[in-house]
Amino acid sequence: MSPRLELSRLSLNQITIDQCSLPEAIEACGRAGLTVIGPWRHKVAEVGVEPAARMIREAGLRVSSLCRGGFFPAADAPGRRAADEDNRRAVEEAATLGTDVLVLVCGPPIGRDVEAARAQILGGIERLVPHAEEQGVRLAIEPLHPMMISERSAIVTLGEANDLAERFDDTRVGVVVDAYHVWWDPRLYEEIARAGRRILGYHVADWLVPTTDRLQGRGMMGTGVIDLKRIRAAVEEAGYDGPIEVEVINRDAWERSVDDIVAEACEAFLAAS
Amino acid sequence: MSPRLELSRLSLNQITIDQCSLPEAIEACGRAGLTVIGPWRHKVAEVGVEPAARMIREAGLRVSSLCRGGFFPAADAPGRRAADEDNRRAVEEAATLGTDVLVLVCGPPIGRDVEAARAQILGGIERLVPHAEEQGVRLAIEPLHPMMISERSAIVTLGEANDLAERFDDTRVGVVVDAYHVWWDPRLYEEIARAGRRILGYHVADWLVPTTDRLQGRGMMGTGVIDLKRIRAAVEEAGYDGPIEVEVINRDAWERSVDDIVAEACEAFLAAS
């Protein structure tokens, strides 16, 4: 069993309180005594990258990662170029925001060819790495649950993310372990150990039974069936001791009081992560 | 590319027309010129096993497999004994119905311990094999999509099903490849090849985008994004040339005309499987 968690390791992934703008999320973190945040790009864009970076800094917050680059597969060359350009901007935004981790949600296949998508993802990462290196940003491939393959990511297992990451220097490309996305995998613990120092982020949420919304139906830690304490122990055993992002994507929560959600997140983080 | 399919290889999995009783499903097969059926136990139970076997035989149908045994994990010893007894009956029902394939949907974990569930599943199969052997019935482990782990099966990859099956003689325990459950897997084709003669059944349906019902939202072949022709080619390359079950679990279809659904299934089978 890993040591008891401290709130200082909690990073509030902004989508947990998606009803907030970035300034509102920063304030909510402040009221709750949180010191780390995981912003999303579309929220950053609403205020501008430089102002966002300043607000975060002035509030005394750190950024654990920027969500997200990726979405590499495209139907044609102009589509690929647009994805490349967007990813280069994402790298620069991460650097401006003061984080060295850009999360990659790699994008769904175009049509039926999953292998072609995987090849395009590899190509996209290869083209992005030099710019990321220049900017001092590491790329963190996040495998998503296989039920999200057609909307979000052709990369659906940690093994596959490790295979991809291992094609690059381990100071440049790594993985995000999100318990919600990988907990079902019979190879989970060996792949966490294999990832080792390539683990650039650890995310938590819980799997509700039943899961009534396939994309936005996650539970707070402790309300579902994921063995979060065991997974955290494995991630820490593999060498990761950075922030843990609470990323509870739940449509119902977005209708509720932000301070209530943040308070629940803190309590669930300490008790059940 | 595999040879063009013939309707003689189509087995109508009964849940595709779940609005029907077994006698009604048998009649629907007859009207459509189908010769193979995949019954479910609760439908067989409604008429009794012996009468069901007689009706199927007298209609000139064959049974590709019986769905389903399994659900091994249990909270306590009485629960495990009840599962064992039910599985022994399932084996006997398969034999009576004239099929030598019993599909195993292995059951969800109890609580958070997925590995304990997997160990209980192995134990349950070990206890069932001698009786199955005596009855001339082979056990076919069906890995289910990881999004169904908490309702249906702790066995969620073909690799894991192969690992389990390989603990037994290949004339006794094998696997079912259901395209809907396994298509997302980066290791799919190597695991199909590995399964080889252990493939005891092949099921088809399609993955709709978006998938609006996590458990009962499958599409007819050709309406989604699964590369069904490639998967069939791999299954046939691995040596399987038996019936192909059309198992389209779709809540909306159950409100429609049975003959329409069966006609669609036949057309989609020939055109897109």
Coordinates of C-alpha atoms in Angstrom, one line a residue, chain A residues 100-101 125 129 133 136-141 161-176 193-201 238 240:
Chain A
D100 CA 6.3 20.3 -19.7
V101 CA 3.6 17.7 -20.3
I125 CA 4.1 12.1 -33.2
V129 CA 8.7 15.5 -31.4
E133 CA 11.9 19.0 -27.7
G136 CA 11.0 21.6 -23.6
V137 CA 7.6 19.8 -23.7
R138 CA 7.2 16.1 -23.3
L139 CA 4.5 14.3 -25.2
A140 CA 2.2 12.0 -23.1
I141 CA 0.2 9.4 -25.0
A161 CA 0.9 3.4 -25.8
N162 CA 4.1 1.9 -24.5
D163 CA 4.9 0.4 -27.9
L164 CA 4.5 3.8 -29.4
A165 CA 6.4 5.7 -26.7
E166 CA 9.3 3.3 -26.9
R167 CA 10.0 4.4 -30.4
F168 CA 11.3 7.6 -28.9
D169 CA 13.7 8.8 -26.3
D170 CA 12.2 8.4 -22.8
T171 CA 12.9 12.0 -22.0
R172 CA 10.7 13.1 -24.9
V173 CA 7.7 10.8 -25.2
G174 CA 5.8 9.0 -22.4
V175 CA 2.3 7.9 -21.4
V176 CA -0.6 9.0 -19.2
A193 CA 5.8 -1.5 -14.6
R194 CA 7.0 -1.5 -18.2
A195 CA 6.1 2.2 -18.6
G196 CA 8.3 3.1 -15.6
R197 CA 9.8 6.5 -15.9
R198 CA 7.8 7.1 -19.0
I199 CA 4.7 7.7 -16.9
L200 CA 4.2 11.5 -17.2
G201 CA 0.8 11.6 -15.5
A238 CA 6.9 2.2 -11.3
Y240 CA 5.8 8.2 -10.7

